[in-house]
Short mmCIF file of C-alpha atoms in Angstrom, two decimals:
data_model
loop_
_atom_site.label_atom_id
_atom_site.label_comp_id
_atom_site.label_asym_id
_atom_site.label_seq_id
_atom_site.Cartn_x
_atom_site.Cartn_y
_atom_site.Cartn_z
CA MET A 1 -76.63 -20.71 10.51
CA GLN A 2 -77.29 -23.38 7.90
CA SER A 3 -73.87 -24.89 8.56
CA LEU A 4 -74.64 -24.96 12.28
CA PHE A 5 -77.92 -26.84 11.82
CA ARG A 6 -76.42 -29.23 9.29
CA GLY A 7 -73.48 -29.87 11.57
CA PHE A 8 -75.79 -30.71 14.44
CA GLU A 9 -77.78 -33.07 12.24
CA ASP A 10 -74.62 -34.81 11.04
CA PHE A 11 -73.31 -35.04 14.58
CA ARG A 12 -76.49 -36.82 15.68
CA SER A 13 -75.98 -39.52 13.08
CA GLY A 14 -74.96 -42.90 14.45
CA LYS A 15 -71.52 -42.91 12.83
CA VAL A 16 -70.35 -39.53 14.10
CA LEU A 17 -72.08 -39.68 17.48
CA SER A 18 -70.52 -43.04 18.31
CA LEU A 19 -67.06 -41.74 17.40
CA SER A 20 -67.50 -38.70 19.67
CA ILE A 21 -67.13 -40.99 22.68
CA LEU A 22 -63.49 -41.75 21.79
CA PRO A 23 -62.01 -38.31 22.64
CA LEU A 24 -63.92 -38.32 25.93
CA LEU A 25 -62.70 -41.79 26.90
CA PHE A 26 -59.10 -41.10 25.93
CA SER A 27 -58.84 -37.76 27.72
CA GLY A 28 -60.72 -39.14 30.74
CA VAL A 29 -58.38 -42.11 31.20
CA VAL A 30 -55.20 -40.07 30.76
CA LEU A 31 -56.32 -37.26 33.05
CA PHE A 32 -57.56 -39.65 35.74
CA ALA A 33 -54.15 -41.32 35.77
CA LEU A 34 -52.35 -37.97 35.94
CA LEU A 35 -54.54 -36.68 38.74
CA LYS A 36 -54.52 -39.96 40.62
CA PHE A 37 -50.77 -40.29 40.69
CA GLY A 38 -49.93 -36.62 40.56
CA LEU A 39 -51.87 -33.74 42.02
CA PHE A 40 -54.21 -35.72 44.28
CA GLU A 41 -51.30 -37.65 45.78
CA PHE A 42 -49.49 -34.38 46.39
CA ALA A 43 -52.55 -32.86 48.07
CA SER A 44 -52.96 -36.00 50.20
CA ALA A 45 -49.32 -35.80 51.27
CA LEU A 46 -49.77 -32.18 52.30
CA ASN A 47 -52.89 -33.04 54.25
CA GLU A 48 -51.06 -35.80 56.13
CA GLY A 49 -48.31 -33.42 57.17
CA GLU A 50 -45.52 -34.64 54.91
CA PHE A 51 -42.90 -32.19 53.59
CA THR A 52 -42.90 -30.54 57.02
CA GLY A 53 -39.15 -30.22 56.92
CA ILE A 54 -39.32 -28.19 53.72
CA LEU A 55 -42.71 -26.53 54.02
CA SER A 56 -43.05 -26.05 57.74
CA VAL A 57 -45.30 -23.09 57.14
CA LEU A 58 -48.02 -25.56 56.17
CA ASN A 59 -48.26 -26.59 59.80
CA PHE A 60 -50.64 -23.67 60.16
CA SER A 61 -54.10 -25.01 59.40
CA PHE A 62 -55.17 -21.84 57.58
CA VAL A 63 -52.19 -21.90 55.23
CA ARG A 64 -52.59 -25.62 54.66
CA SER A 65 -56.27 -25.17 53.79
CA LEU A 66 -55.38 -22.35 51.42
CA VAL A 67 -52.72 -24.40 49.63
CA LEU A 68 -55.01 -27.43 49.38
CA GLY A 69 -57.81 -25.27 48.04
CA LEU A 70 -55.55 -23.74 45.41
CA ALA A 71 -54.20 -27.17 44.48
CA ASN A 72 -57.72 -28.53 43.96
CA LEU A 73 -58.74 -25.44 42.00
CA LEU A 74 -55.67 -25.76 39.81
CA GLY A 75 -56.39 -29.43 39.35
CA TRP A 76 -59.90 -28.83 38.02
CA TYR A 77 -58.63 -26.07 35.74
CA LEU A 78 -56.02 -28.41 34.33
CA VAL A 79 -58.69 -31.08 33.85
CA ILE A 80 -60.70 -28.73 31.63
CA VAL A 81 -57.78 -27.41 29.58
CA CYS A 82 -55.93 -30.72 29.24
CA SER A 83 -59.09 -32.69 28.48
CA VAL A 84 -59.84 -30.40 25.54
CA ALA A 85 -56.23 -30.67 24.32
CA LEU A 86 -56.14 -34.47 24.66
CA GLY A 87 -59.56 -34.82 23.08
CA GLY A 88 -58.38 -32.62 20.23
CA VAL A 89 -55.53 -35.02 19.50
CA VAL A 90 -57.96 -37.91 19.03
CA THR A 91 -60.39 -35.70 17.09
CA GLY A 92 -57.61 -34.82 14.66
CA PHE A 93 -57.37 -38.47 13.61
CA LEU A 94 -61.15 -38.69 13.19
CA THR A 95 -61.56 -35.48 11.15
CA PRO A 96 -60.80 -37.02 7.71
CA PHE A 97 -63.48 -39.66 8.26
CA VAL A 98 -66.07 -37.07 9.31
CA VAL A 99 -65.26 -34.82 6.35
CA ARG A 100 -65.56 -37.71 3.88
CA TYR A 101 -68.81 -38.84 5.49
CA ILE A 102 -70.42 -35.38 5.31
CA ASN A 103 -69.16 -34.82 1.77
CA ALA A 104 -70.59 -38.14 0.57
CA LYS A 105 -73.87 -37.42 2.33
CA ARG A 106 -74.47 -33.83 1.23
CA TYR A 107 -72.05 -32.36 -1.29
CA ARG A 108 -70.35 -35.08 -3.33
CA ILE A 109 -67.56 -32.84 -4.55
CA SER A 110 -64.03 -33.85 -5.42
CA LEU A 111 -61.79 -33.18 -2.46
CA ASP A 112 -58.09 -32.61 -2.96
CA GLY A 113 -57.02 -33.18 0.63
CA ASP A 114 -53.48 -34.13 -0.40
CA VAL A 115 -51.68 -31.70 1.90
CA SER A 116 -48.34 -33.10 3.03
CA LEU A 117 -47.58 -33.78 6.67
CA ILE A 118 -44.62 -31.43 6.38
CA ALA A 119 -46.86 -28.53 5.35
CA VAL A 120 -49.25 -29.28 8.21
CA GLY A 121 -46.41 -29.60 10.70
CA VAL A 122 -44.77 -26.33 9.61
CA SER A 123 -48.12 -24.53 9.87
CA MET A 124 -48.70 -25.90 13.36
CA LEU A 125 -45.23 -24.86 14.51
CA GLY A 126 -45.85 -21.35 13.20
CA VAL A 127 -49.16 -21.18 15.03
CA LEU A 128 -47.60 -22.44 18.27
CA TRP A 129 -44.82 -19.85 18.01
CA ARG A 130 -47.30 -17.00 17.52
CA PHE A 131 -49.43 -18.41 20.34
CA LEU A 132 -46.48 -18.23 22.72
CA LEU A 133 -45.84 -14.62 21.73
CA VAL A 134 -49.49 -13.64 22.27
CA PHE A 135 -49.51 -15.58 25.54
CA ALA A 136 -46.44 -13.69 26.76
CA VAL A 137 -48.14 -10.37 25.99
CA SER A 138 -51.33 -11.53 27.71
CA LEU A 139 -49.39 -12.18 30.91
CA VAL A 140 -48.47 -8.49 30.99
CA LEU A 141 -52.11 -7.53 30.42
CA LEU A 142 -53.08 -9.42 33.58
CA PHE A 143 -52.02 -6.32 35.53
CA VAL A 144 -54.18 -3.96 33.43
CA PRO A 145 -57.69 -3.39 34.87
CA PHE A 146 -60.59 -4.64 32.71
CA LEU A 147 -58.21 -6.11 30.10
CA ASN A 148 -57.08 -8.77 32.56
CA ILE A 149 -60.52 -10.41 32.31
CA PHE A 150 -59.89 -11.33 28.67
CA ALA A 151 -56.09 -11.48 28.71
CA LEU A 152 -55.60 -15.23 28.97
CA SER A 153 -58.57 -16.08 26.76
CA LEU A 154 -57.20 -14.36 23.65
CA PRO A 155 -54.19 -16.62 23.02
CA PHE A 156 -56.20 -19.78 23.61
CA VAL A 157 -59.01 -18.64 21.31
CA TYR A 158 -56.36 -17.97 18.66
CA LEU A 159 -54.79 -21.41 19.18
CA PHE A 160 -58.17 -23.17 19.10
CA HIS A 161 -59.20 -21.34 15.92
CA LYS A 162 -55.96 -21.95 14.04
CA LEU A 163 -55.60 -25.62 14.94
CA MET A 164 -59.19 -26.32 13.92
CA LEU A 165 -58.59 -24.45 10.65
CA ILE A 166 -55.42 -26.42 9.92
CA ASP A 167 -57.16 -29.70 10.73
CA LEU A 168 -60.17 -29.06 8.48
CA ALA A 169 -58.37 -27.25 5.65
CA SER A 170 -55.87 -30.09 5.27
CA CYS A 171 -58.80 -32.44 4.55
CA CYS A 172 -60.60 -30.18 2.09
CA PHE A 173 -58.04 -28.17 0.10
CA ASP A 174 -54.97 -28.84 -2.00
CA GLU A 175 -51.63 -27.56 -0.75
CA ASN A 176 -52.00 -24.08 -2.27
CA GLY A 177 -55.54 -23.71 -0.98
CA PHE A 178 -54.43 -24.98 2.42
CA GLU A 179 -51.62 -22.44 2.70
CA ASN A 180 -53.95 -19.63 1.62
CA ALA A 181 -56.59 -20.69 4.15
CA VAL A 182 -54.10 -20.84 7.01
CA LYS A 183 -52.59 -17.48 6.07
CA ASN A 184 -55.73 -15.49 5.21
CA GLY A 185 -58.52 -17.44 6.90
CA VAL A 186 -61.76 -18.67 5.36
CA GLY A 187 -64.18 -15.96 6.42
CA ASN A 188 -65.74 -14.37 9.46
CA ARG A 189 -68.21 -17.20 10.04
CA PHE A 190 -65.36 -19.58 10.81
CA ARG A 191 -63.94 -17.04 13.29
CA ILE A 192 -67.32 -16.51 14.97
CA PHE A 193 -67.82 -20.26 15.32
CA SER A 194 -64.33 -20.55 16.81
CA VAL A 195 -65.14 -18.08 19.59
CA LEU A 196 -68.47 -19.79 20.28
CA PHE A 197 -66.99 -23.29 20.26
CA TYR A 198 -64.09 -22.26 22.47
CA LEU A 199 -66.53 -21.04 25.11
CA ILE A 200 -68.44 -24.32 24.87
CA SER A 201 -65.20 -26.28 25.18
CA LEU A 202 -64.61 -24.73 28.61
CA VAL A 203 -67.65 -26.59 29.97
CA PRO A 204 -66.31 -29.76 31.64
CA PHE A 205 -66.95 -32.96 29.63
CA VAL A 206 -69.26 -31.14 27.22
CA GLY A 207 -66.28 -29.52 25.49
CA VAL A 208 -64.64 -32.88 24.86
CA LEU A 209 -67.81 -34.71 23.86
CA ALA A 210 -68.79 -31.95 21.42
CA GLN A 211 -65.51 -31.80 19.52
CA LEU A 212 -66.82 -33.82 16.59
CA PHE A 213 -69.84 -31.52 16.57
CA PHE A 214 -67.41 -28.64 16.05
CA VAL A 215 -65.74 -30.58 13.25
CA SER A 216 -69.13 -31.30 11.64
CA VAL A 217 -70.06 -27.62 11.60
CA TYR A 218 -66.66 -26.55 10.26
CA ALA A 219 -66.79 -29.29 7.60
CA ASN A 220 -70.20 -28.15 6.41
CA LEU A 221 -68.98 -24.57 6.28
CA LEU A 222 -65.91 -25.38 4.17
CA LEU A 223 -67.61 -27.96 1.96
CA ASP A 224 -70.51 -25.62 1.26
CA THR A 225 -68.03 -22.90 0.28
CA LEU A 226 -66.21 -25.32 -2.05
CA SER A 227 -69.45 -26.55 -3.64
CA ARG A 228 -70.52 -22.98 -4.41
CA LYS A 229 -67.16 -22.27 -6.05
CA ASN A 230 -67.36 -25.42 -8.14
CA ALA A 231 -70.97 -24.79 -9.21
#
């Protein structure tokens, strides 16, 4: 819990809080453009009766309303998922700054953080491959009662957890420590925070705006662990 409170305090600082706007702005602009020139234009075309030669079934008002409703629902779902993903890309570039800021403020330990881009890239590819395998299995579980409620969440929780771990561990550990962290994890607290933060990230806008808060908590958790080992 100490890491959670410290992370919130660091997130409220002027430097980190001001940077947290960047993922929100970037994901907002990109998604607005995609929706403006993509899904919304498609829904408008359906509503105006275009594609009647191909989709004549949409001439029925009930079917048209159903398709438009599903299109809008899918659009908002994509907004949430894609906004988190796009915000995460920007957050990844800001993570080293946040880690250095928190370390200088609280811990003042020597950080290795010299993990090569190749090692990070290979780790990410491995995670993405395993994510696809888990996602494929989860699609089968959609037809199993009770399990279908959690089926699609499991692969995305895994992906969120591993990418956050790779991002933070590459800033705190040397290459050997990084590989060990990615392979074996860094403790149950990191996993518990990942589940909690994933649920928060599903809240529209909040999930994107809070990404540097997640990074602040994770950074405090890892830096505190390192400081205890070096003591």
